[in-house]
PDB file of C-alpha atoms in Angstrom:
ATOM      1  CA  UNK B  26      28.951 -51.344  78.116  1.00 35.00           C
ATOM      2  CA  UNK B  27      27.601 -47.818  77.658  1.00 48.00           C
ATOM      3  CA  UNK B  28      25.307 -46.628  80.408  1.00 58.00           C
ATOM      4  CA  UNK B  29      21.750 -45.682  79.335  1.00 74.00           C
ATOM      5  CA  UNK B  30      21.407 -41.934  78.807  1.00 87.00           C
ATOM      6  CA  UNK B  31      18.568 -41.627  81.313  1.00 94.00           C
ATOM      7  CA  UNK B  32      19.794 -44.228  83.788  1.00 92.00           C
ATOM      8  CA  UNK B  33      16.993 -45.984  85.716  1.00 94.00           C
ATOM      9  CA  UNK B  34      14.256 -44.008  83.910  1.00 95.00           C
ATOM     10  CA  UNK B  35      15.516 -44.898  80.407  1.00 94.00           C
ATOM     11  CA  UNK B  36      12.467 -47.033  79.589  1.00 94.00           C
ATOM     12  CA  UNK B  37      10.092 -44.501  81.113  1.00 96.00           C
ATOM     13  CA  UNK B  38      11.606 -41.687  79.030  1.00 96.00           C
ATOM     14  CA  UNK B  39      11.476 -43.827  75.889  1.00 94.00           C
ATOM     15  CA  UNK B  40       7.815 -44.666  76.521  1.00 96.00           C
ATOM     16  CA  UNK B  41       6.877 -41.039  77.186  1.00 97.00           C
ATOM     17  CA  UNK B  42       8.629 -39.872  74.028  1.00 97.00           C
ATOM     18  CA  UNK B  43       6.554 -42.288  71.947  1.00 96.00           C
ATOM     19  CA  UNK B  44       3.722 -39.803  72.423  1.00 97.00           C
ATOM     20  CA  UNK B  45       3.099 -36.984  69.947  1.00 97.00           C
ATOM     21  CA  UNK B  46       0.614 -34.532  71.527  1.00 98.00           C
ATOM     22  CA  UNK B  47      -1.753 -32.860  69.071  1.00 97.00           C
ATOM     23  CA  UNK B  48      -3.318 -30.320  71.436  1.00 98.00           C
ATOM     24  CA  UNK B  49      -2.177 -28.014  74.240  1.00 98.00           C
ATOM     25  CA  UNK B  50      -3.588 -30.132  77.116  1.00 98.00           C
ATOM     26  CA  UNK B  51      -1.596 -33.053  75.706  1.00 98.00           C
ATOM     27  CA  UNK B  52       1.560 -30.936  75.628  1.00 98.00           C
ATOM     28  CA  UNK B  53       1.035 -29.877  79.256  1.00 98.00           C
ATOM     29  CA  UNK B  54       0.444 -33.475  80.318  1.00 98.00           C
ATOM     30  CA  UNK B  55       3.595 -34.750  78.599  1.00 98.00           C
ATOM     31  CA  UNK B  56       5.728 -31.932  80.016  1.00 98.00           C
ATOM     32  CA  UNK B  57       4.406 -32.705  83.504  1.00 98.00           C
ATOM     33  CA  UNK B  58       5.220 -36.409  83.186  1.00 98.00           C
ATOM     34  CA  UNK B  59       8.657 -35.640  81.771  1.00 98.00           C
ATOM     35  CA  UNK B  60       9.295 -33.393  84.769  1.00 97.00           C
ATOM     36  CA  UNK B  61       8.638 -36.275  87.160  1.00 97.00           C
ATOM     37  CA  UNK B  62      10.972 -38.559  85.219  1.00 97.00           C
ATOM     38  CA  UNK B  63      13.752 -35.985  84.747  1.00 96.00           C
ATOM     39  CA  UNK B  64      13.917 -35.339  88.484  1.00 95.00           C
ATOM     40  CA  UNK B  65      14.844 -39.000  88.973  1.00 96.00           C
ATOM     41  CA  UNK B  66      17.787 -39.032  86.534  1.00 94.00           C
ATOM     42  CA  UNK B  67      21.054 -39.627  88.421  1.00 91.00           C
ATOM     43  CA  UNK B  68      23.351 -38.258  89.576  1.00 90.00           C
ATOM     44  CA  UNK B  69      21.792 -34.794  89.944  1.00 86.00           C
ATOM     45  CA  UNK B  70      18.128 -35.830  90.369  1.00 89.00           C
ATOM     46  CA  UNK B  71      16.098 -32.678  91.160  1.00 87.00           C
ATOM     47  CA  UNK B  72      19.099 -30.576  90.103  1.00 86.00           C
ATOM     48  CA  UNK B  73      19.040 -32.031  86.586  1.00 90.00           C
ATOM     49  CA  UNK B  74      19.701 -29.033  84.302  1.00 90.00           C
ATOM     50  CA  UNK B  75      17.103 -30.207  81.793  1.00 94.00           C
ATOM     51  CA  UNK B  76      14.529 -30.462  84.570  1.00 93.00           C
ATOM     52  CA  UNK B  77      15.252 -26.805  85.372  1.00 89.00           C
ATOM     53  CA  UNK B  78      14.270 -25.812  81.836  1.00 93.00           C
ATOM     54  CA  UNK B  79      11.356 -28.249  81.616  1.00 96.00           C
ATOM     55  CA  UNK B  80       9.860 -26.769  84.797  1.00 92.00           C
ATOM     56  CA  UNK B  81       9.950 -23.284  83.287  1.00 91.00           C
ATOM     57  CA  UNK B  82       8.499 -24.511  79.999  1.00 95.00           C
ATOM     58  CA  UNK B  83       5.696 -26.345  81.794  1.00 96.00           C
ATOM     59  CA  UNK B  84       4.751 -23.219  83.759  1.00 93.00           C
ATOM     60  CA  UNK B  85       4.617 -21.028  80.651  1.00 94.00           C
ATOM     61  CA  UNK B  86       2.577 -23.610  78.723  1.00 97.00           C
ATOM     62  CA  UNK B  87       0.101 -23.998  81.585  1.00 97.00           C
ATOM     63  CA  UNK B  88      -0.411 -20.218  81.463  1.00 95.00           C
ATOM     64  CA  UNK B  89      -0.973 -20.377  77.700  1.00 96.00           C
ATOM     65  CA  UNK B  90      -3.581 -23.100  78.223  1.00 97.00           C
ATOM     66  CA  UNK B  91      -5.374 -21.041  80.893  1.00 97.00           C
ATOM     67  CA  UNK B  92      -5.579 -18.101  78.483  1.00 96.00           C
ATOM     68  CA  UNK B  93      -6.873 -20.331  75.714  1.00 97.00           C
ATOM     69  CA  UNK B  94      -9.635 -21.603  78.004  1.00 97.00           C
ATOM     70  CA  UNK B  95     -10.419 -18.007  79.032  1.00 97.00           C
ATOM     71  CA  UNK B  96     -10.752 -16.898  75.402  1.00 97.00           C
ATOM     72  CA  UNK B  97      -8.040 -14.254  75.624  1.00 96.00           C
ATOM     73  CA  UNK B  98      -6.517 -14.842  72.180  1.00 97.00           C
ATOM     74  CA  UNK B  99      -7.871 -13.318  68.963  1.00 97.00           C
ATOM     75  CA  UNK B 100      -6.978 -16.434  66.966  1.00 98.00           C
ATOM     76  CA  UNK B 101      -6.949 -19.366  69.389  1.00 97.00           C
ATOM     77  CA  UNK B 102      -6.517 -21.889  66.556  1.00 97.00           C
ATOM     78  CA  UNK B 103      -3.230 -20.228  65.636  1.00 98.00           C
ATOM     79  CA  UNK B 104      -1.918 -20.084  69.199  1.00 97.00           C
ATOM     80  CA  UNK B 105      -2.923 -23.675  69.922  1.00 98.00           C
ATOM     81  CA  UNK B 106      -1.286 -24.989  66.746  1.00 98.00           C
ATOM     82  CA  UNK B 107       1.867 -22.947  67.427  1.00 98.00           C
ATOM     83  CA  UNK B 108       2.070 -24.377  70.943  1.00 98.00           C
ATOM     84  CA  UNK B 109       1.880 -27.931  69.564  1.00 98.00           C
ATOM     85  CA  UNK B 110       4.408 -27.314  66.771  1.00 98.00           C
ATOM     86  CA  UNK B 111       6.748 -25.544  69.189  1.00 98.00           C
ATOM     87  CA  UNK B 112       6.663 -28.355  71.749  1.00 98.00           C
ATOM     88  CA  UNK B 113       7.153 -30.973  69.019  1.00 98.00           C
ATOM     89  CA  UNK B 114      10.639 -29.630  68.336  1.00 98.00           C
ATOM     90  CA  UNK B 115      11.660 -29.979  71.969  1.00 98.00           C
ATOM     91  CA  UNK B 116      10.241 -33.497  72.113  1.00 98.00           C
ATOM     92  CA  UNK B 117      11.993 -34.366  68.831  1.00 97.00           C
ATOM     93  CA  UNK B 118      15.343 -33.193  70.231  1.00 97.00           C
ATOM     94  CA  UNK B 119      14.777 -35.419  73.273  1.00 97.00           C
ATOM     95  CA  UNK B 120      13.948 -38.373  71.011  1.00 96.00           C
ATOM     96  CA  UNK B 121      17.101 -37.840  68.949  1.00 95.00           C
ATOM     97  CA  UNK B 122      19.215 -37.638  72.096  1.00 94.00           C
ATOM     98  CA  UNK B 123      17.572 -40.695  73.642  1.00 92.00           C
ATOM     99  CA  UNK B 124      18.185 -42.773  70.507  1.00 89.00           C
ATOM    100  CA  UNK B 125      21.718 -41.356  70.064  1.00 84.00           C
ATOM    101  CA  UNK B 126      20.898 -39.987  66.612  1.00 85.00           C
ATOM    102  CA  UNK B 127      23.053 -37.239  65.024  1.00 86.00           C
ATOM    103  CA  UNK B 128      19.931 -35.301  64.013  1.00 90.00           C
ATOM    104  CA  UNK B 129      19.786 -33.734  67.500  1.00 96.00           C
ATOM    105  CA  UNK B 130      20.376 -29.973  67.029  1.00 97.00           C
ATOM    106  CA  UNK B 131      23.691 -28.766  68.376  1.00 97.00           C
ATOM    107  CA  UNK B 132      22.096 -26.173  70.628  1.00 97.00           C
ATOM    108  CA  UNK B 133      20.047 -28.848  72.430  1.00 97.00           C
ATOM    109  CA  UNK B 134      22.997 -31.239  72.605  1.00 96.00           C
ATOM    110  CA  UNK B 135      24.933 -28.507  74.433  1.00 95.00           C
ATOM    111  CA  UNK B 136      22.385 -28.579  77.252  1.00 95.00           C
ATOM    112  CA  UNK B 137      21.791 -32.335  77.222  1.00 95.00           C
ATOM    113  CA  UNK B 138      25.495 -33.048  77.738  1.00 93.00           C
ATOM    114  CA  UNK B 139      25.250 -31.221  81.093  1.00 91.00           C
ATOM    115  CA  UNK B 140      22.757 -33.739  82.489  1.00 91.00           C
ATOM    116  CA  UNK B 141      25.448 -35.913  84.184  1.00 89.00           C
ATOM    117  CA  UNK B 142      26.864 -32.785  85.878  1.00 82.00           C
ATOM    118  CA  UNK B 143      28.692 -31.672  87.833  1.00 76.00           C
ATOM    119  CA  UNK B 144      28.815 -28.041  86.639  1.00 68.00           C
ATOM    120  CA  UNK B 145      25.059 -27.491  86.302  1.00 71.00           C
ATOM    121  CA  UNK B 146      23.484 -24.414  87.873  1.00 79.00           C
ATOM    122  CA  UNK B 147      19.729 -24.010  87.779  1.00 82.00           C
ATOM    123  CA  UNK B 148      19.232 -20.526  86.312  1.00 81.00           C
ATOM    124  CA  UNK B 149      21.845 -20.781  83.517  1.00 87.00           C
ATOM    125  CA  UNK B 150      20.454 -24.203  82.596  1.00 89.00           C
ATOM    126  CA  UNK B 151      16.903 -22.884  82.339  1.00 89.00           C
ATOM    127  CA  UNK B 152      18.025 -19.872  80.304  1.00 90.00           C
ATOM    128  CA  UNK B 153      20.077 -22.097  77.996  1.00 93.00           C
ATOM    129  CA  UNK B 154      16.948 -24.138  77.338  1.00 95.00           C
ATOM    130  CA  UNK B 155      14.984 -20.982  76.566  1.00 93.00           C
ATOM    131  CA  UNK B 156      17.752 -19.960  74.169  1.00 95.00           C
ATOM    132  CA  UNK B 157      17.537 -23.297  72.310  1.00 97.00           C
ATOM    133  CA  UNK B 158      13.764 -23.273  72.169  1.00 96.00           C
ATOM    134  CA  UNK B 159      13.253 -19.643  71.104  1.00 96.00           C
ATOM    135  CA  UNK B 160      16.330 -18.878  69.012  1.00 97.00           C
ATOM    136  CA  UNK B 161      16.324 -22.177  67.133  1.00 98.00           C
ATOM    137  CA  UNK B 162      12.978 -23.994  67.466  1.00 98.00           C
ATOM    138  CA  UNK B 163      10.509 -21.109  67.409  1.00 98.00           C
ATOM    139  CA  UNK B 164      11.105 -19.734  63.877  1.00 98.00           C
ATOM    140  CA  UNK B 165      10.553 -23.178  62.354  1.00 98.00           C
ATOM    141  CA  UNK B 166       7.510 -23.811  64.555  1.00 98.00           C
ATOM    142  CA  UNK B 167       6.007 -20.556  63.307  1.00 98.00           C
ATOM    143  CA  UNK B 168       6.580 -21.529  59.685  1.00 98.00           C
ATOM    144  CA  UNK B 169       4.968 -24.958  60.034  1.00 98.00           C
ATOM    145  CA  UNK B 170       2.060 -23.375  61.928  1.00 98.00           C
ATOM    146  CA  UNK B 171       1.359 -20.820  59.215  1.00 98.00           C
ATOM    147  CA  UNK B 172       1.741 -23.498  56.559  1.00 97.00           C
ATOM    148  CA  UNK B 173      -0.731 -25.722  58.412  1.00 97.00           C
ATOM    149  CA  UNK B 174      -3.286 -22.921  58.738  1.00 97.00           C
ATOM    150  CA  UNK B 175      -2.773 -21.556  55.224  1.00 96.00           C
ATOM    151  CA  UNK B 176      -1.909 -18.017  56.332  1.00 96.00           C
ATOM    152  CA  UNK B 177       1.176 -15.774  56.323  1.00 97.00           C
ATOM    153  CA  UNK B 178       3.340 -14.278  59.107  1.00 97.00           C
ATOM    154  CA  UNK B 179       2.145 -10.682  58.743  1.00 97.00           C
ATOM    155  CA  UNK B 180       3.019  -7.899  61.190  1.00 98.00           C
ATOM    156  CA  UNK B 181      -0.009  -6.439  62.935  1.00 97.00           C
ATOM    157  CA  UNK B 182      -2.245  -9.442  62.196  1.00 98.00           C
ATOM    158  CA  UNK B 183      -4.373 -11.193  64.816  1.00 98.00           C
ATOM    159  CA  UNK B 184      -1.765 -13.957  64.864  1.00 98.00           C
ATOM    160  CA  UNK B 185       1.026 -11.459  65.502  1.00 98.00           C
ATOM    161  CA  UNK B 186      -1.033  -9.899  68.310  1.00 97.00           C
ATOM    162  CA  UNK B 187      -1.468 -13.287  69.970  1.00 97.00           C
ATOM    163  CA  UNK B 188       2.196 -14.104  69.472  1.00 97.00           C
ATOM    164  CA  UNK B 189       3.178 -10.904  71.285  1.00 96.00           C
ATOM    165  CA  UNK B 190       0.705 -11.640  74.078  1.00 94.00           C
ATOM    166  CA  UNK B 191       2.910 -14.577  75.067  1.00 94.00           C
ATOM    167  CA  UNK B 192       5.517 -11.952  76.059  1.00 92.00           C
ATOM    168  CA  UNK B 193       3.080 -10.888  78.772  1.00 91.00           C
ATOM    169  CA  UNK B 194       3.019 -14.461  80.082  1.00 91.00           C
ATOM    170  CA  UNK B 195       6.795 -14.457  80.395  1.00 86.00           C
ATOM    171  CA  UNK B 196       6.641 -11.068  82.140  1.00 83.00           C
ATOM    172  CA  UNK B 197       4.154 -12.483  84.663  1.00 85.00           C
ATOM    173  CA  UNK B 198       6.050 -15.685  85.330  1.00 80.00           C
ATOM    174  CA  UNK B 199       9.717 -14.643  85.133  1.00 77.00           C
ATOM    175  CA  UNK B 200      10.062 -13.049  88.611  1.00 68.00           C
ATOM    176  CA  UNK B 201       8.772 -16.084  90.516  1.00 61.00           C
ATOM    177  CA  UNK B 202      10.491 -18.611  88.273  1.00 62.00           C
ATOM    178  CA  UNK B 203      13.829 -16.840  88.348  1.00 58.00           C
ATOM    179  CA  UNK B 204      13.885 -16.514  92.135  1.00 51.00           C
ATOM    180  CA  UNK B 205      13.093 -20.209  92.411  1.00 49.00           C
ATOM    181  CA  UNK B 206      16.426 -20.962  90.714  1.00 51.00           C
ATOM    182  CA  UNK B 207      18.553 -18.734  92.973  1.00 46.00           C
ATOM    183  CA  UNK B 208      20.730 -19.663  95.942  1.00 46.00           C
ATOM    184  CA  UNK B 209      20.364 -17.779  99.234  1.00 43.00           C
ATOM    185  CA  UNK B 210      23.247 -15.403  98.525  1.00 34.00           C
ATOM    186  CA  UNK B 211      21.872 -14.746  95.028  1.00 41.00           C
ATOM    187  CA  UNK B 212      18.473 -13.959  96.503  1.00 36.00           C
ATOM    188  CA  UNK B 213      20.126 -11.350  98.730  1.00 36.00           C
ATOM    189  CA  UNK B 214      21.739  -9.672  95.715  1.00 37.00           C
ATOM    190  CA  UNK B 215      18.473  -9.949  93.802  1.00 43.00           C
ATOM    191  CA  UNK B 216      16.655  -8.116  96.597  1.00 42.00           C
ATOM    192  CA  UNK B 217      19.251  -5.355  96.487  1.00 40.00           C
ATOM    193  CA  UNK B 218      18.760  -5.004  92.722  1.00 42.00           C
ATOM    194  CA  UNK B 219      15.022  -4.499  93.099  1.00 44.00           C
ATOM    195  CA  UNK B 220      13.135  -5.073  89.835  1.00 48.00           C
ATOM    196  CA  UNK B 221      16.180  -4.546  87.626  1.00 42.00           C
ATOM    197  CA  UNK B 222      16.884  -8.236  86.933  1.00 50.00           C
ATOM    198  CA  UNK B 223      13.219  -8.991  86.234  1.00 52.00           C
ATOM    199  CA  UNK B 224      13.001  -6.046  83.818  1.00 39.00           C
ATOM    200  CA  UNK B 225      16.236  -6.974  82.044  1.00 43.00           C
ATOM    201  CA  UNK B 226      15.275 -10.616  81.538  1.00 56.00           C
ATOM    202  CA  UNK B 227      11.789  -9.637  80.406  1.00 54.00           C
ATOM    203  CA  UNK B 228      13.303  -7.289  77.832  1.00 73.00           C
ATOM    204  CA  UNK B 229      15.627 -10.054  76.631  1.00 81.00           C
ATOM    205  CA  UNK B 230      12.733 -12.482  76.160  1.00 86.00           C
ATOM    206  CA  UNK B 231      10.748  -9.871  74.222  1.00 91.00           C
ATOM    207  CA  UNK B 232      13.724  -9.016  72.029  1.00 92.00           C
ATOM    208  CA  UNK B 233      14.556 -12.677  71.396  1.00 95.00           C
ATOM    209  CA  UNK B 234      10.980 -13.538  70.463  1.00 95.00           C
ATOM    210  CA  UNK B 235      10.861 -10.543  68.094  1.00 96.00           C
ATOM    211  CA  UNK B 236      14.007 -11.838  66.405  1.00 97.00           C
ATOM    212  CA  UNK B 237      12.404 -15.281  66.133  1.00 97.00           C
ATOM    213  CA  UNK B 238       9.388 -13.721  64.376  1.00 98.00           C
ATOM    214  CA  UNK B 239      11.692 -11.966  61.886  1.00 98.00           C
ATOM    215  CA  UNK B 240      13.609 -15.202  61.301  1.00 98.00           C
ATOM    216  CA  UNK B 241      10.318 -16.999  60.684  1.00 98.00           C
ATOM    217  CA  UNK B 242       9.403 -14.423  58.038  1.00 98.00           C
ATOM    218  CA  UNK B 243      12.781 -14.983  56.408  1.00 98.00           C
ATOM    219  CA  UNK B 244      12.347 -18.763  56.451  1.00 98.00           C
ATOM    220  CA  UNK B 245       8.787 -18.408  55.130  1.00 98.00           C
ATOM    221  CA  UNK B 246      10.141 -16.654  52.035  1.00 97.00           C
ATOM    222  CA  UNK B 247      12.602 -19.488  51.276  1.00 98.00           C
ATOM    223  CA  UNK B 248      10.585 -22.441  52.575  1.00 97.00           C
ATOM    224  CA  UNK B 249      10.422 -24.126  49.152  1.00 96.00           C
ATOM    225  CA  UNK B 250      14.175 -23.795  48.540  1.00 98.00           C
ATOM    226  CA  UNK B 251      15.631 -26.833  50.296  1.00 97.00           C
ATOM    227  CA  UNK B 252      19.273 -25.705  49.995  1.00 98.00           C
ATOM    228  CA  UNK B 253      18.561 -22.234  51.350  1.00 98.00           C
ATOM    229  CA  UNK B 254      16.400 -23.723  54.107  1.00 97.00           C
ATOM    230  CA  UNK B 255      19.148 -26.123  55.150  1.00 97.00           C
ATOM    231  CA  UNK B 256      21.674 -23.279  55.205  1.00 97.00           C
ATOM    232  CA  UNK B 257      19.392 -21.130  57.371  1.00 98.00           C
ATOM    233  CA  UNK B 258      18.742 -24.009  59.763  1.00 97.00           C
ATOM    234  CA  UNK B 259      22.490 -24.529  60.160  1.00 97.00           C
ATOM    235  CA  UNK B 260      23.059 -20.800  60.700  1.00 97.00           C
ATOM    236  CA  UNK B 261      20.420 -20.537  63.407  1.00 98.00           C
ATOM    237  CA  UNK B 262      21.664 -23.675  65.139  1.00 98.00           C
ATOM    238  CA  UNK B 263      25.275 -22.450  65.106  1.00 97.00           C
ATOM    239  CA  UNK B 264      24.283 -19.024  66.437  1.00 97.00           C
ATOM    240  CA  UNK B 265      22.114 -20.460  69.207  1.00 97.00           C
ATOM    241  CA  UNK B 266      24.775 -23.050  70.072  1.00 97.00           C
ATOM    242  CA  UNK B 267      27.374 -20.328  70.531  1.00 96.00           C
ATOM    243  CA  UNK B 268      25.054 -18.340  72.778  1.00 94.00           C
ATOM    244  CA  UNK B 269      24.195 -21.480  74.729  1.00 94.00           C
ATOM    245  CA  UNK B 270      27.866 -22.132  75.446  1.00 94.00           C
ATOM    246  CA  UNK B 271      28.207 -18.591  76.787  1.00 92.00           C
ATOM    247  CA  UNK B 272      25.120 -18.924  78.979  1.00 91.00           C
ATOM    248  CA  UNK B 273      26.406 -22.190  80.451  1.00 91.00           C
ATOM    249  CA  UNK B 274      29.930 -20.894  80.989  1.00 83.00           C
ATOM    250  CA  UNK B 275      31.150 -19.601  84.380  1.00 68.00           C
ATOM    251  CA  UNK B 276      31.042 -16.059  82.968  1.00 47.00           C
ATOM    252  CA  UNK B 277      27.488 -16.528  81.751  1.00 49.00           C
ATOM    253  CA  UNK B 278      26.432 -17.932  85.115  1.00 53.00           C
ATOM    254  CA  UNK B 279      28.025 -14.921  86.853  1.00 42.00           C
ATOM    255  CA  UNK B 280      26.079 -12.470  84.660  1.00 47.00           C
ATOM    256  CA  UNK B 281      22.825 -14.201  85.552  1.00 48.00           C
TER     257      UNK B 281
END
């Protein structure tokens, strides 16, 4: 008999994934409850590689919510809808994996297969999740957001300004988050490197999110062509899957 994917929290995960948040507070709440459940998945428990990513994602989303409440975005309706559409793709991937459906994107499957261990390191796991979510999920989330709001992905618009402001959130959170994933000997090396690692990873996030914006503009132009859309989805998944394998490899872990 095949063991349940989530072990003793299988039913809890299934129940949580029945929810479909339609606002940012709902997304934060579901991510927080998923974090509690993921940290109880054997055999790695708190060292679950998906929990490492989920923790990072929760922190970033909480920051987005704080800025929404503080009125710091020019178009809060856009940012709120993007946050919901973005999270929905992560939750969908979890649902596909939980129900053993082939629709789970390859880039997410590459991380999910690491959940039983044993070769799961915290920082590479978190970065692999960021890769899946930004390089694959984000362009499509942008397209559905603009379609929902009846606007276009235009450079220099209020929406683009708010989109770029999220880079500042990553820049604020990356140093503390990254150090939380490091072992003692890695922390020693990190101290010797000064701000270099924080700067490099911040630059990578900014570059990756800029690429996602460009990919969204490309998808927007072909969104009514189902064959072209399917081809682009496959291309982005294959590219992100390849990068994910590198990030989770021993070489990728060494570079991080």
